[in-house]
Amino acid sequence: MFNSRFNFSICILLTFLSITVNAQNTFVSKVWVSDRGDGTYQNPIINADYSDPDVCRVGSDYYLTASSFNSSPGLPILHSKDLVNWKIIGYALHRQLPIEHFSKPQHGNGVWAPAIRFHKNEFYIYYPDPDFGIYVIKAAKPTGPWSEPKLVEAGKGLIDPCPFWDEDGQAYLAHAWAGSRAGIKSILTIKKMTPDGTAILDEGTMVYDGHELDPTIEGPKIHKRNGYYYIFAPAGGVSTGWQVVLRSKSIYGPYERKIVMAQGKSSINGPHQGAWVNTITGEDWFVHFQDKGVYGRVTHLQPMKWVNNWPVIGADEDRDGIGEPVLTYKKPNVGKTYPIETPVDSDEFSSQALGLQWQWHANPRGTWHTTSNQGFLRLFSHKIPEDAKNLWDVPNLLLQKFPSDTFTATTKVQFSPNPKLENEKVGLLIMGKSYANIALKSSLNGEVSLVYGSCKKALDKTQEDEKILAKIDKNKPIYLRVSVVSGGKCLFSYSLDGTNFIQAPDEFSAEVGVWIGAKIGIFCTRTTQINDSGYADFDWFRIESVSKN
């Protein structure tokens, strides 16, 4: 038992070091930049699937976290100085608990909408697992190390928690309910907590019933201003809903209700679930997401003002108190101008740390990959689970979010299959409820084939369809590419020289996952188990504008 715990602690330490060391360099994406360089910005500020974002300000720094569901590491931490330019600086959750439960993909489960707060010189993140309960983790610094998750309240269907410490020191927790687990939804509950925010003290009080006016109300964020308690909460569903604010002189209500932002005539559907923050200059802003289907829930920034102690979010041209989301706007006044920066997407694999854009499909094992300072990422083939009919249930998929509506991803890979194994496979993947890949596949006769694989309705355990495109010299590297165009259409291709690309015969339409957008990434698998594996060395992975080649 001692050795097991020691090895797990070492694993956590190494993971922490690897996911924070890469947080220092500035990166600007080639496919999406929000900052227009003229004092204005365009939405989305992050054109990637950072679902259910929450933000807190500490001094002149802003920190954002988001839902991560079954991906590992989880709870990404992003940093900004101006609410427009963001970078990934780490993850708060290195492995999901229970460890063994999340060692296989748990689609749509795991980390749902979190809340991040700074209280008494500590960062707190409260996050729900709808099947286990509400957890809290703490850290002195946003880059960690973060504490091990502590279960604040066990139960099914407890979601979207948000802590609040009142002026008298009393701590509260607001949360919503998932109908799929709790058998009820569209209500908000507030409970007392211990002062340190680590345990619930009562059964709570239902402070708002949204069944009549605000179905599926969820994601409560609680604040206090001018003697009013405010609950910011979205309702009406993620793709078609609106943003509600409730206010009361008592934390337990009764609450007045007002819609403060809706789609209106804008093109930004269902403005949903986010964070009210202010600047050191006194401006108010609101960060929220938009559900863009296959691209996931992308992050927007809206101006906000107060009128008669009610917030108005977005542009209120008709002055009815209900704002509409803006596509472009002047940047927040934070007292200074900061360099343009975006979350990282490309990776040269030149560090001993895995890039912060990458997440595994489940809790990882130490035998899946190794990085080095020699300029490549090595993926070792890992046997797919016995009950896996396709890649949907394979844990060792290394994936990242779509970084824009249109982009091209290219990777250079050298495959070294184990001569004693058949059907080792390494490739470039677009993952969702249906998926497609272009890959290299080995056979016992020493041949390596280039194959195009696709699987419709993968979540229903259908078989992957595979077509051989060419025989490949395994002693030479190959370049694999996919271009994603408007609407999520994907065109796979390959090259033997890195210049001339040959297109695969079929077009693939990317699909969403469970509560997430499609993802792109790489994998290395096998179908049988012996005492060793083959491997593939990825020289680089580059995201660029859609190529005409």
XYZ file of C-alpha atoms in Angstrom:
549
model
C 0.000 0.000 0.000
C 2.854 2.375 0.808
C 4.464 1.798 -2.603
C 1.144 2.335 -4.379
C 0.542 5.621 -2.617
C 4.145 6.701 -3.156
C 4.003 5.933 -6.869
C 0.693 7.790 -7.225
C 2.152 10.838 -5.417
C 5.177 10.823 -7.733
C 2.834 10.562 -10.724
C 0.845 13.596 -9.502
C 4.059 15.587 -8.914
C 5.426 14.825 -12.376
C 2.093 15.680 -13.960
C 2.007 18.993 -12.091
C 5.516 19.855 -13.239
C 4.724 18.932 -16.834
C 1.496 20.939 -17.049
C 2.925 24.115 -15.540
C 6.400 24.377 -17.087
C 4.966 25.205 -20.510
C 2.850 28.084 -19.193
C 5.468 30.831 -19.620
C 5.775 31.418 -23.377
C 3.591 33.830 -25.354
C 1.653 32.303 -28.254
C -0.490 33.814 -31.002
C -2.721 31.491 -33.011
C -2.658 31.542 -36.808
C -6.372 30.793 -37.051
C -8.177 32.984 -34.489
C -7.219 36.179 -32.629
C -9.804 38.187 -30.702
C -7.718 41.328 -30.186
C -8.020 43.453 -33.345
C -4.976 45.535 -32.469
C -6.859 48.848 -32.653
C -8.317 49.026 -29.156
C -11.251 46.762 -30.014
C -11.918 43.036 -29.864
C -14.103 40.537 -31.677
C -16.107 37.738 -30.122
C -15.513 35.017 -29.296
C -12.555 36.000 -27.149
C -11.656 32.283 -27.078
C -12.930 30.473 -30.162
C -12.672 27.064 -28.521
C -14.786 24.803 -26.342
C -14.276 26.240 -22.848
C -17.720 25.305 -21.632
C -19.388 26.925 -18.596
C -16.613 29.471 -18.002
C -16.158 31.159 -14.655
C -13.729 33.978 -13.959
C -12.341 35.742 -10.909
C -10.140 38.834 -10.654
C -7.212 39.030 -8.246
C -5.637 42.472 -8.392
C -5.029 43.139 -12.079
C -5.099 39.443 -13.061
C -8.028 37.394 -14.330
C -8.297 33.633 -13.999
C -10.741 31.448 -15.899
C -11.718 27.828 -15.464
C -14.262 25.697 -17.308
C -15.972 22.325 -17.445
C -13.735 19.477 -18.594
C -16.084 16.461 -18.310
C -14.126 13.207 -18.824
C -10.878 14.778 -20.107
C -7.667 14.554 -18.112
C -6.062 16.688 -16.847
C -9.212 18.600 -15.981
C -10.277 22.075 -14.890
C -8.083 24.187 -17.178
C -6.733 27.428 -15.738
C -6.388 30.359 -18.128
C -4.917 33.768 -17.331
C -5.508 37.234 -18.774
C -4.577 40.808 -17.945
C -7.321 42.426 -20.057
C -10.142 39.842 -20.465
C -9.421 39.603 -24.217
C -5.985 37.974 -24.506
C -5.805 34.623 -22.735
C -3.242 31.881 -22.189
C -3.486 28.421 -20.652
C -1.305 28.287 -17.530
C -2.179 24.873 -16.134
C -4.824 22.508 -14.826
C -6.256 22.243 -11.341
C -7.288 18.587 -11.536
C -4.497 16.219 -12.488
C -6.560 13.039 -12.241
C -10.300 12.558 -11.836
C -11.718 10.771 -8.823
C -12.474 7.941 -8.383
C -9.232 7.098 -10.206
C -10.273 3.680 -11.491
C -13.746 4.833 -12.526
C -12.236 7.499 -14.790
C -9.536 5.225 -16.175
C -11.923 4.572 -19.050
C -13.811 7.253 -20.990
C -16.877 8.556 -19.178
C -18.478 10.608 -21.929
C -20.442 13.585 -20.619
C -19.654 12.702 -17.012
C -16.985 14.001 -14.663
C -16.374 17.730 -14.234
C -19.430 19.877 -14.952
C -19.735 23.661 -14.491
C -17.214 24.916 -11.896
C -16.780 28.162 -9.977
C -13.442 29.819 -9.166
C -13.050 32.289 -6.282
C -10.222 33.956 -4.333
C -10.883 34.055 -0.581
C -8.500 34.800 2.266
C -5.442 34.563 0.009
C -6.439 31.202 -1.450
C -7.927 30.131 -4.744
C -10.984 27.893 -4.462
C -12.568 25.863 -7.251
C -15.882 24.155 -6.591
C -16.870 21.627 -9.214
C -19.665 19.098 -9.506
C -19.603 15.501 -10.617
C -23.304 14.758 -11.215
C -22.834 11.128 -10.175
C -20.803 11.673 -7.000
C -21.359 15.159 -5.612
C -19.707 18.556 -5.204
C -15.949 18.851 -4.645
C -13.645 21.694 -3.622
C -9.943 22.137 -4.313
C -7.643 24.927 -3.098
C -4.311 26.489 -4.018
C -2.157 29.407 -2.930
C -1.277 30.087 -6.577
C -3.416 29.541 -9.693
C -0.658 27.409 -11.201
C -0.845 25.140 -8.174
C -0.117 22.859 -6.612
C -3.835 22.308 -6.041
C -5.089 20.239 -3.142
C -6.648 16.853 -3.595
C -10.424 17.115 -4.193
C -12.526 17.134 -1.032
C -16.145 16.047 -1.239
C -18.193 18.939 0.144
C -21.494 17.154 -0.353
C -22.141 13.674 -1.712
C -25.176 13.081 -3.877
C -26.530 12.623 -7.373
C -27.643 15.501 -9.529
C -25.954 18.280 -7.530
C -24.527 20.587 -10.208
C -23.141 24.057 -10.917
C -21.966 25.005 -7.409
C -20.904 28.521 -6.468
C -19.575 29.575 -3.046
C -20.278 32.889 -1.356
C -18.789 34.323 1.844
C -20.980 37.008 3.382
C -19.710 40.039 5.275
C -20.290 38.294 8.627
C -18.097 35.355 7.567
C -20.961 32.945 6.965
C -20.279 30.736 3.931
C -22.977 29.595 1.526
C -23.148 27.340 -1.504
C -25.616 27.875 -4.339
C -26.233 25.066 -6.803
C -28.643 23.725 -9.400
C -30.018 20.254 -10.058
C -29.557 17.814 -12.960
C -32.856 16.174 -13.824
C -31.069 13.162 -15.307
C -29.773 12.197 -11.839
C -31.916 14.036 -9.299
C -35.279 13.571 -11.000
C -35.922 17.304 -10.773
C -34.459 20.418 -12.416
C -35.212 24.130 -12.966
C -34.703 25.002 -9.296
C -31.899 26.725 -7.401
C -30.838 25.882 -3.849
C -28.677 27.698 -1.290
C -27.010 25.876 1.615
C -24.888 26.958 4.542
C -21.257 25.815 4.659
C -18.554 25.736 7.284
C -16.460 28.935 7.252
C -13.632 27.171 5.426
C -16.065 26.093 2.704
C -15.346 22.379 2.959
C -18.630 20.952 4.305
C -22.370 21.551 4.038
C -24.221 22.406 7.257
C -27.893 22.013 6.299
C -30.343 20.623 3.746
C -30.583 23.995 2.087
C -33.394 26.256 0.919
C -34.959 26.306 -2.514
C -34.662 30.001 -3.365
C -36.019 29.956 -6.917
C -38.380 27.757 -8.917
C -37.947 28.350 -12.632
C -40.482 25.858 -13.963
C -42.953 28.536 -15.047
C -40.757 31.336 -16.377
C -37.213 29.954 -16.569
C -37.134 26.235 -17.411
C -33.765 24.535 -16.999
C -32.413 27.420 -14.933
C -28.923 26.435 -13.816
C -25.379 27.708 -13.345
C -26.061 30.116 -10.435
C -23.340 32.624 -9.570
C -23.998 34.539 -6.357
C -22.772 38.093 -5.579
C -23.591 40.996 -3.252
C -23.801 44.662 -4.225
C -25.422 47.722 -2.623
C -27.187 45.582 -0.032
C -28.682 43.198 -2.626
C -27.860 39.548 -3.078
C -27.687 38.729 -6.784
C -27.898 35.345 -8.488
C -26.802 35.329 -12.118
C -28.235 32.239 -13.817
C -28.950 31.118 -17.396
C -32.250 29.515 -18.375
C -34.033 28.139 -21.410
C -31.353 25.717 -22.605
C -27.795 26.147 -23.798
C -28.508 26.852 -27.468
C -31.727 28.862 -27.183
C -31.791 30.376 -23.713
C -31.319 33.722 -21.968
C -29.494 35.179 -18.999
C -31.501 35.804 -15.828
C -30.540 37.801 -12.759
C -32.357 37.435 -9.428
C -32.019 39.919 -6.581
C -33.118 40.108 -2.963
C -32.282 41.875 0.281
C -32.135 38.426 1.933
C -29.933 35.617 0.710
C -32.909 33.252 1.027
C -35.261 35.515 -0.909
C -37.876 36.188 -1.995
C -36.068 37.084 -5.220
C -37.118 39.512 -7.923
C -36.417 38.274 -11.420
C -35.252 39.990 -14.603
C -33.929 38.876 -17.991
C -30.752 40.904 -18.538
C -29.455 39.441 -21.824
C -30.970 37.469 -24.705
C -30.079 36.793 -28.317
C -32.509 39.322 -29.732
C -31.487 40.315 -33.257
C -27.867 39.243 -32.785
C -26.273 36.137 -34.300
C -25.106 34.906 -30.885
C -27.576 32.237 -29.854
C -28.423 31.304 -26.282
C -25.978 33.614 -24.456
C -25.380 31.387 -21.521
C -23.766 30.857 -18.132
C -20.815 32.915 -17.142
C -19.122 35.367 -14.838
C -19.537 38.990 -13.803
C -16.141 40.615 -13.250
C -14.930 44.196 -12.983
C -11.722 46.036 -13.773
C -9.457 48.036 -11.511
C -10.803 51.124 -13.324
C -14.378 50.318 -12.270
C -15.821 48.837 -15.489
C -18.153 45.823 -15.383
C -17.961 42.926 -17.853
C -19.600 39.545 -18.349
C -17.925 36.406 -19.699
C -20.227 33.710 -21.073
C -20.410 30.944 -23.659
C -22.228 30.381 -26.925
C -23.136 26.875 -28.065
C -21.780 26.547 -31.630
C -22.631 22.895 -32.137
C -19.698 20.953 -33.548
C -17.287 23.705 -32.427
C -18.428 23.444 -28.827
C -19.222 26.191 -26.348
C -17.020 29.153 -27.212
C -16.223 32.058 -24.893
C -17.608 35.582 -25.316
C -17.090 38.880 -23.506
C -19.928 41.402 -23.071
C -19.954 44.947 -21.689
C -22.137 45.349 -18.620
C -23.610 48.297 -16.752
C -25.895 48.859 -13.765
C -29.250 50.614 -14.115
C -31.429 50.986 -10.994
C -29.464 48.240 -9.265
C -30.056 45.815 -12.143
C -27.287 44.680 -14.489
C -27.711 45.146 -18.237
C -25.427 42.861 -20.246
C -24.499 43.546 -23.866
C -25.898 46.320 -26.051
C -29.309 47.677 -25.021
C -30.153 49.865 -27.991
C -33.899 49.948 -27.300
C -33.297 50.622 -23.583
C -35.664 47.947 -22.359
C -33.112 46.675 -19.844
C -32.420 43.485 -21.837
C -29.069 43.554 -23.574
C -28.058 41.722 -26.738
C -24.615 40.158 -27.258
C -22.072 42.196 -29.208
C -19.745 40.821 -31.877
C -17.196 43.638 -31.621
C -16.570 46.241 -28.932
C -13.893 48.413 -27.386
C -11.548 46.498 -25.123
C -11.890 46.762 -21.361
C -10.059 49.658 -19.732
C -7.617 47.907 -17.430
C -5.223 50.835 -17.127
C -2.625 49.434 -19.551
C -2.281 47.794 -22.963
C -1.059 44.225 -23.073
C 0.421 42.110 -25.898
C -1.786 39.997 -28.115
C -1.945 36.405 -26.940
C -4.096 33.310 -27.480
C -4.376 29.828 -26.018
C -1.754 27.558 -27.550
C -2.754 25.108 -30.308
C 0.375 24.092 -32.301
C 3.121 22.055 -30.651
C 6.721 21.483 -31.733
C 7.153 18.813 -29.018
C 10.484 20.391 -28.075
C 9.984 20.305 -24.322
C 9.935 17.608 -21.694
C 6.448 18.832 -20.832
C 3.350 17.915 -22.798
C 1.711 21.032 -24.249
C -1.115 22.501 -22.209
C -3.562 22.245 -25.124
C -3.566 18.447 -24.853
C -5.907 16.302 -22.765
C -6.339 12.549 -22.614
C -9.667 10.820 -23.168
C -9.486 9.384 -19.615
C -7.103 9.277 -16.653
C -3.721 8.552 -18.281
C -1.102 5.929 -17.609
C 2.608 6.633 -17.552
C 3.223 4.116 -20.344
C 1.213 5.927 -22.990
C 3.745 8.566 -23.959
C 7.087 10.172 -23.334
C 8.373 13.624 -24.207
C 11.980 14.669 -24.538
C 14.156 17.646 -25.368
C 15.064 15.961 -28.668
C 12.096 17.500 -30.434
C 9.456 14.774 -30.628
C 6.565 13.217 -28.754
C 6.622 9.420 -28.584
C 3.328 7.575 -28.266
C 3.540 3.899 -27.357
C 0.824 1.628 -28.655
C -1.670 0.653 -25.971
C -4.111 -2.225 -26.257
C -7.674 -1.129 -26.791
C -10.110 -2.378 -24.124
C -11.717 -5.769 -24.722
C -15.197 -4.292 -24.844
C -14.268 -1.408 -27.175
C -15.862 -1.726 -30.608
C -14.187 1.438 -31.885
C -12.204 4.432 -30.590
C -15.143 5.822 -28.583
C -14.167 3.682 -25.588
C -10.386 3.939 -26.018
C -8.741 5.984 -23.228
C -5.350 6.827 -24.789
C -6.541 9.407 -27.299
C -4.513 12.614 -27.022
C -6.877 15.402 -28.048
C -7.372 19.164 -28.093
C -10.281 21.484 -28.792
C -11.057 22.868 -32.242
C -9.241 26.263 -32.236
C -11.430 28.004 -34.816
C -14.220 27.477 -37.338
C -11.719 26.777 -40.118
C -8.166 25.494 -39.782
C -5.656 22.956 -41.024
C -3.804 20.566 -38.725
C -0.677 18.804 -39.981
C 1.629 16.442 -38.141
C 4.865 14.696 -39.095
C 5.163 11.168 -37.751
C 7.616 8.273 -37.907
C 6.057 4.887 -37.140
C 8.125 2.073 -35.545
C 5.763 -0.873 -35.136
C 6.669 -3.912 -33.070
C 7.420 -6.731 -35.571
C 5.712 -9.225 -33.247
C 2.434 -7.330 -33.256
C -0.272 -7.020 -35.863
C -2.679 -4.113 -36.243
C -0.728 -1.478 -34.405
C -2.195 1.793 -35.575
C -1.122 5.422 -35.269
C -2.871 8.396 -36.735
C -4.527 11.795 -36.858
C -8.088 11.891 -35.566
C -11.250 14.005 -35.570
C -13.249 12.753 -32.575
C -16.925 13.025 -31.684
C -20.044 10.846 -31.602
C -18.914 9.927 -35.103
C -15.224 10.124 -35.958
C -12.674 9.776 -38.743
C -8.918 9.311 -38.943
C -6.019 8.894 -41.327
C -3.514 6.429 -39.945
C -0.667 3.997 -40.408
C -1.391 0.338 -39.687
C 1.066 -2.531 -39.324
C 0.885 -6.193 -40.310
C 2.946 -9.220 -39.300
C 4.593 -9.409 -42.709
C 6.323 -6.121 -41.973
C 4.193 -4.008 -44.250
C 2.686 -0.714 -43.192
C -0.494 0.531 -44.825
C -1.916 4.011 -44.902
C -5.608 3.740 -44.053
C -8.598 6.032 -43.816
C -11.018 5.094 -41.057
C -14.462 6.432 -40.269
C -17.105 5.424 -37.790
C -20.665 6.713 -37.862
C -22.560 6.609 -34.563
C -19.474 5.470 -32.680
C -21.264 5.940 -29.349
C -23.631 3.136 -30.425
C -20.613 0.776 -30.652
C -20.694 0.473 -34.434
C -17.671 -0.877 -36.274
C -15.143 1.447 -37.858
C -15.024 1.322 -41.640
C -11.462 1.221 -42.959
C -10.051 1.771 -46.444
C -6.460 1.149 -47.526
C -5.073 4.189 -49.337
C -1.472 3.119 -49.981
C 1.466 0.992 -48.876
C 4.021 3.046 -46.969
C 7.750 2.732 -46.356
C 7.912 2.394 -42.594
C 11.487 3.662 -42.542
C 10.438 7.123 -43.688
C 8.292 9.753 -41.975
C 4.891 10.698 -43.301
C 2.847 13.883 -43.047
C -0.798 13.562 -42.032
C -3.232 16.424 -42.447
C -6.851 17.376 -41.944
C -8.482 20.611 -43.066
C -11.624 21.695 -41.246
C -13.828 24.100 -43.173
C -17.049 25.925 -42.413
C -19.701 23.754 -40.809
C -17.177 21.206 -39.558
C -16.496 19.531 -42.912
C -13.180 17.655 -42.715
C -10.829 16.762 -45.572
C -7.994 14.341 -44.740
C -4.798 14.093 -46.770
C -1.223 12.829 -46.593
C 2.193 13.605 -48.016
C 5.489 11.773 -48.349
C 7.565 14.945 -48.728
C 5.653 17.522 -46.677
C 4.836 19.573 -49.764
C 2.588 17.611 -52.090
C -0.513 16.309 -50.329
C -2.818 13.613 -51.640
C -6.411 13.872 -50.479
C -8.300 10.933 -48.990
C -11.362 10.075 -51.083
C -14.087 10.830 -48.529
C -15.281 14.021 -46.864
C -16.198 13.702 -43.197
C -18.629 15.845 -41.225
C -17.392 16.348 -37.669
C -19.891 15.766 -34.887
C -20.226 16.858 -31.293
C -19.328 14.656 -28.359
C -21.445 14.433 -25.216
C -21.811 18.040 -23.984
C -18.660 18.973 -25.922
C -17.647 19.954 -29.427
C -15.588 17.818 -31.758
C -11.908 17.400 -30.944
C -8.745 16.846 -32.941
C -5.734 14.798 -31.925
C -3.504 11.772 -32.286
C -3.493 8.170 -31.101
C -1.461 4.962 -31.048
C -3.260 1.645 -30.428
C -2.955 -2.110 -30.801
C -5.398 -4.988 -30.634
C -3.276 -7.645 -28.892
C -1.104 -7.764 -25.799
C 2.473 -9.041 -25.558
C 5.381 -7.975 -23.371
C 6.260 -4.882 -25.400
C 4.861 -2.337 -27.826
C 5.701 -0.392 -30.932
C 5.670 3.372 -30.984
C 5.339 6.465 -33.116
C 7.395 9.654 -32.922
C 5.513 12.855 -33.668
C 7.952 15.543 -34.764
C 5.426 18.381 -34.557
C 1.731 19.230 -34.708
C 0.863 22.525 -36.426
C -2.381 24.452 -36.681
C -2.536 26.855 -39.619
C -5.017 28.479 -41.954
C -6.752 26.129 -44.377
C -4.289 25.102 -47.066
C -5.115 25.241 -50.750
C -2.891 22.237 -51.468
